[in-house]
XYZ file of C-alpha atoms in Angstrom:
358
model
C 2.737 0.574 41.771
C 2.568 3.196 39.013
C 1.582 1.089 35.980
C 3.377 1.398 32.661
C 0.112 2.248 30.865
C -3.407 3.113 31.925
C -6.454 3.376 29.610
C -8.626 6.433 30.264
C -12.324 5.447 30.276
C -14.915 7.705 31.887
C -18.598 8.410 32.294
C -19.008 9.916 28.824
C -17.754 6.733 27.156
C -20.132 4.592 29.221
C -23.009 6.926 28.426
C -22.192 6.694 24.701
C -22.256 2.894 24.852
C -25.601 2.977 26.653
C -26.961 5.283 23.952
C -26.045 2.755 21.270
C -27.408 -0.144 23.287
C -30.744 1.631 23.660
C -30.862 2.346 19.926
C -30.751 -1.350 19.032
C -28.289 -0.569 16.210
C -25.160 -2.354 17.432
C -23.284 -3.271 14.250
C -21.713 -0.850 11.761
C -24.076 2.073 11.399
C -24.478 5.824 12.031
C -21.946 5.959 14.878
C -19.255 4.503 12.616
C -20.086 6.999 9.866
C -19.907 9.881 12.340
C -16.618 8.648 13.804
C -15.094 8.425 10.321
C -16.154 11.984 9.486
C -14.871 13.364 12.792
C -11.545 11.545 12.489
C -10.993 12.998 9.010
C -10.704 16.464 10.544
C -7.456 15.326 12.203
C -5.811 14.041 9.002
C -6.146 17.109 6.780
C -9.616 16.114 5.606
C -8.611 12.771 4.104
C -11.290 10.119 3.850
C -11.372 7.795 6.858
C -12.619 4.201 6.957
C -13.143 2.490 10.311
C -12.233 -1.157 10.895
C -12.140 -3.624 13.762
C -8.388 -3.284 14.474
C -5.225 -1.513 13.486
C -3.939 -4.739 11.960
C -7.029 -4.951 9.758
C -6.438 -1.346 8.719
C -2.908 -2.204 7.571
C -4.032 -5.397 5.849
C -7.044 -3.902 4.064
C -5.146 -0.824 2.866
C -2.399 -2.951 1.338
C -4.905 -5.242 -0.383
C -6.945 -2.283 -1.614
C -3.803 -0.829 -3.209
C -3.197 -4.074 -5.098
C -0.265 -5.374 -3.043
C -0.018 -9.140 -3.430
C 2.128 -12.167 -4.299
C 5.418 -11.295 -5.959
C 5.531 -7.808 -4.471
C 7.855 -6.479 -1.791
C 7.038 -3.876 0.826
C 9.860 -2.308 2.852
C 9.196 -2.149 6.600
C 11.299 -1.605 9.730
C 12.006 -4.713 11.779
C 11.835 -2.735 15.014
C 8.059 -2.655 15.440
C 5.153 -4.796 16.578
C 4.664 -7.997 14.566
C 1.499 -6.638 12.895
C 3.655 -4.444 10.664
C 5.273 -7.465 9.032
C 2.224 -9.716 9.370
C -0.001 -7.357 7.388
C 2.340 -7.503 4.412
C 2.673 -11.289 4.571
C -1.111 -11.704 4.805
C -1.452 -10.161 1.336
C 0.947 -12.741 -0.078
C 3.643 -10.105 -0.531
C 7.069 -10.171 1.108
C 8.030 -7.789 3.915
C 11.601 -6.565 3.441
C 12.966 -5.645 6.848
C 15.317 -2.684 7.173
C 17.265 -1.038 9.971
C 16.267 2.009 11.997
C 18.019 5.210 13.018
C 18.690 4.864 16.711
C 17.689 8.353 17.886
C 13.989 8.104 17.015
C 13.673 4.319 16.483
C 12.155 4.777 13.007
C 13.112 3.334 9.622
C 16.385 4.757 8.316
C 15.753 6.432 4.923
C 19.183 5.344 3.680
C 18.397 1.734 4.594
C 15.044 2.019 2.796
C 16.618 3.236 -0.424
C 19.292 0.538 -0.288
C 16.604 -2.177 -0.002
C 14.678 -1.232 -3.151
C 14.556 -3.922 -5.852
C 12.549 -4.346 -9.064
C 9.906 -6.150 -6.954
C 9.466 -3.313 -4.469
C 5.965 -1.847 -4.650
C 5.662 0.003 -1.370
C 7.286 1.478 1.719
C 5.644 1.252 5.139
C 7.361 3.407 7.758
C 6.193 3.099 11.366
C 5.796 6.189 13.548
C 7.094 4.288 16.547
C 6.194 5.405 20.069
C 4.410 8.440 18.614
C 7.466 10.042 16.964
C 6.867 10.458 13.226
C 9.251 8.808 10.815
C 11.306 11.042 8.514
C 8.418 11.532 6.117
C 10.158 14.255 4.140
C 12.982 11.921 3.135
C 10.829 8.799 2.805
C 8.232 10.587 0.668
C 11.023 11.780 -1.624
C 12.349 8.231 -1.953
C 8.875 6.890 -2.748
C 8.336 9.554 -5.401
C 11.790 9.057 -6.906
C 11.253 5.317 -7.362
C 7.524 5.346 -8.122
C 6.593 3.461 -4.936
C 3.438 3.523 -2.834
C 3.757 5.002 0.656
C 1.775 3.425 3.488
C 2.035 4.912 6.982
C 1.795 2.668 10.020
C 0.439 5.359 12.335
C -0.930 2.939 14.942
C 0.892 4.767 17.753
C 0.894 8.311 16.402
C -2.515 10.005 16.641
C -1.993 13.780 16.141
C 1.727 13.495 15.443
C 2.965 15.648 12.577
C 5.945 16.733 10.492
C 6.264 20.382 9.491
C 2.658 20.883 10.553
C 1.331 18.136 8.262
C -0.326 15.395 10.340
C 0.716 11.790 10.048
C -2.020 10.030 8.140
C -1.883 12.721 5.455
C 1.343 11.871 3.641
C 1.081 8.670 1.641
C -1.512 6.740 -0.314
C -2.879 5.291 2.926
C -2.260 5.373 6.643
C -3.443 3.051 9.385
C -4.275 3.964 12.990
C -5.043 1.707 15.954
C -7.533 2.213 18.783
C -6.317 -0.630 20.973
C -6.932 0.077 24.701
C -3.353 1.191 25.435
C -3.134 3.638 22.521
C -3.371 7.417 22.997
C -7.096 7.038 22.361
C -9.209 3.899 22.227
C -12.493 2.613 20.923
C -12.110 -0.551 22.997
C -10.628 -2.125 19.888
C -10.517 -0.775 16.361
C -8.589 0.834 13.554
C -8.846 3.490 10.856
C -7.545 3.819 7.302
C -7.037 7.327 5.956
C -6.482 8.084 2.273
C -6.818 10.838 -0.332
C -7.943 8.252 -2.907
C -11.678 7.734 -3.387
C -10.868 4.523 -5.261
C -8.815 3.070 -2.419
C -11.378 4.186 0.169
C -14.135 2.363 -1.687
C -11.966 -0.743 -2.029
C -11.325 -0.797 1.749
C -15.043 -0.373 2.458
C -15.830 -3.281 0.152
C -13.120 -5.512 1.587
C -14.186 -4.894 5.198
C -17.785 -5.872 4.385
C -17.502 -9.370 2.904
C -16.551 -7.908 -0.485
C -19.782 -5.997 -1.037
C -20.960 -2.408 -1.101
C -24.622 -3.336 -1.580
C -26.099 -6.218 0.363
C -25.730 -9.604 -1.299
C -23.938 -8.080 -4.311
C -20.506 -9.410 -3.452
C -17.924 -8.006 -5.870
C -14.758 -9.636 -4.523
C -13.741 -12.127 -1.868
C -13.752 -9.967 1.244
C -13.499 -10.025 5.011
C -15.572 -9.166 8.039
C -13.421 -6.411 9.501
C -16.141 -3.881 10.262
C -16.192 -1.672 13.348
C -19.324 -1.825 15.497
C -21.336 1.219 16.502
C -20.530 0.390 20.129
C -16.817 0.776 19.479
C -17.311 3.853 17.324
C -19.340 5.560 20.060
C -16.427 5.092 22.479
C -13.983 6.330 19.864
C -16.007 9.482 19.194
C -15.862 10.491 22.847
C -12.164 9.682 23.099
C -11.418 11.723 19.985
C -12.777 14.858 21.665
C -10.374 14.298 24.560
C -7.343 13.472 22.426
C -5.902 17.007 21.980
C -5.846 17.720 25.721
C -4.511 14.243 26.491
C -1.761 14.721 23.902
C -0.726 18.039 25.426
C -0.557 16.380 28.862
C 1.576 13.527 27.506
C 3.949 16.081 25.993
C 4.059 18.005 29.264
C 4.811 14.836 31.221
C 7.503 13.851 28.727
C 9.134 17.290 28.974
C 9.339 16.958 32.758
C 10.907 13.508 32.496
C 13.416 14.582 29.861
C 14.474 17.570 31.966
C 15.008 15.564 35.126
C 16.078 12.012 34.295
C 19.739 11.093 34.651
C 21.727 8.026 33.663
C 19.553 7.064 30.690
C 19.261 8.410 27.134
C 16.025 10.396 26.932
C 14.096 10.522 23.608
C 15.102 13.425 21.334
C 12.575 15.056 19.010
C 13.515 15.701 15.386
C 13.309 19.227 14.003
C 9.821 19.921 12.663
C 8.356 16.830 14.323
C 5.529 16.697 16.833
C 6.028 13.703 19.117
C 2.812 12.535 20.813
C 4.492 10.116 23.237
C 2.431 6.982 22.919
C 5.417 5.664 24.824
C 8.128 7.598 26.635
C 11.060 5.395 25.679
C 14.564 5.794 27.048
C 17.698 3.834 26.247
C 19.461 2.080 29.098
C 23.050 2.097 27.864
C 25.208 1.655 30.965
C 23.251 -1.114 32.706
C 21.488 -4.351 31.929
C 18.082 -3.161 30.734
C 16.050 -6.019 32.176
C 17.746 -5.767 35.559
C 17.135 -2.005 35.460
C 13.414 -2.601 34.877
C 13.286 -5.131 37.708
C 14.834 -2.608 40.100
C 12.285 0.010 39.033
C 9.480 -2.443 39.783
C 10.874 -2.941 43.307
C 10.507 0.824 43.719
C 6.912 0.793 42.501
C 7.496 1.993 38.938
C 6.084 -0.042 36.069
C 7.799 -0.086 32.685
C 7.647 -1.956 29.398
C 9.945 -3.217 26.665
C 8.632 -2.548 23.160
C 10.026 -4.630 21.495
C 12.497 -7.217 22.865
C 12.672 -9.259 19.652
C 12.846 -7.630 16.194
C 10.212 -8.900 13.784
C 12.719 -10.557 11.470
C 13.915 -12.816 14.318
C 10.451 -13.910 15.456
C 9.643 -17.610 14.863
C 7.071 -16.526 12.273
C 9.813 -15.027 10.051
C 13.175 -16.440 11.244
C 15.462 -14.315 9.079
C 19.143 -13.667 9.613
C 19.822 -10.018 8.830
C 22.466 -7.459 9.753
C 20.414 -4.714 11.418
C 22.735 -3.303 14.102
C 20.637 -0.315 15.225
C 17.575 -2.550 15.486
C 19.431 -5.046 17.657
C 20.839 -2.258 19.814
C 17.394 -0.759 20.369
C 15.871 -4.143 21.206
C 18.506 -4.579 23.925
C 18.303 -1.050 25.369
C 14.788 0.409 25.108
C 12.631 0.856 28.183
C 9.289 2.662 28.177
C 8.321 4.612 31.289
C 4.847 5.820 32.318
C 3.773 9.011 30.496
C -0.043 8.776 30.305
C -2.231 11.832 30.981
C -3.582 10.840 34.405
C -0.136 10.815 36.025
C 0.063 13.292 38.894
C 3.050 15.485 39.628
C 4.017 13.273 42.541
C 3.907 10.270 40.197
C 6.299 11.974 37.795
C 8.609 12.882 40.650
C 8.515 9.291 41.879
C 9.469 8.039 38.409
C 12.409 10.452 38.252
C 13.570 9.559 41.757
C 13.448 5.829 41.026
C 15.172 5.984 37.641
C 17.920 8.245 38.897
C 18.482 6.092 41.964
C 18.712 2.873 39.948
C 20.990 4.497 37.393
C 23.306 5.788 40.121
C 23.269 2.521 42.068
C 24.402 0.624 39.016
C 27.159 3.057 38.062
């Protein structure tokens, strides 16, 4: 079976962990500081603050910006639940909007239509590694005086017009979960141009204190450990080559797959293919995936239920593109360690299933 995803962990990562273990400094320390500095080089020099998860990064950045009860933050419903959860955890209200079906990202027109006097922020998601339409969304945020938060959990090294994601709004949040394009085992990162917001995130992640026992606010324990940071530092050095390989694999798939809608790339966008996601339009998607599994090809559905319909939110909304995507999307293997024969096997299986069901 060719799995849908496969974390890449090697000798250098294990050696880095052993180095930290020998040092005796396991909690947040010099490895975290170094990781933050090195990550900043990939987001146009913006300040980076490491946390224990991508969800914490979203949550802390919103809190640090003053988002709270009575506020609204516009988010796409077609995403992982953490996007909506992070807004709700501040006491604010996530306002779910529809996507544009080609790239599965928040539709700028839907964003603008959802703005109310209570709207304080917009949080686009760079889903599957394809950046949202940041040119249009940034213009909307500026026009209405709104804060822009990027959910870049799946989009390390993605960019629009040469400007990396993570370098557009007031804050961006990345994830280092094991299946992401790079991992620290578990972790997240906030990037921001604001020294004030960066300090607020650092305080919030550390029980509300900058100096020990001088707690300024009610905070959290969302620090990253030096063990995780050491893994992340090694992975970061591999990320450019891995990204190029993902793009190469995706180009092969897009050139050879038949019977499914392959993912287009917007003009000026760099897609980093956290997921290679097709649309199954002429067949039952779940049956299609089951047939692929019989042929030894793993796949995944991200995400079968839009956030607004999850039991935790239970909203009735008219989001037709979101519902269409939830019924059609199927993510195929695209990770860097795939061999040419693996790619050919994926193409053969998909094309055979598509033809068999015609």
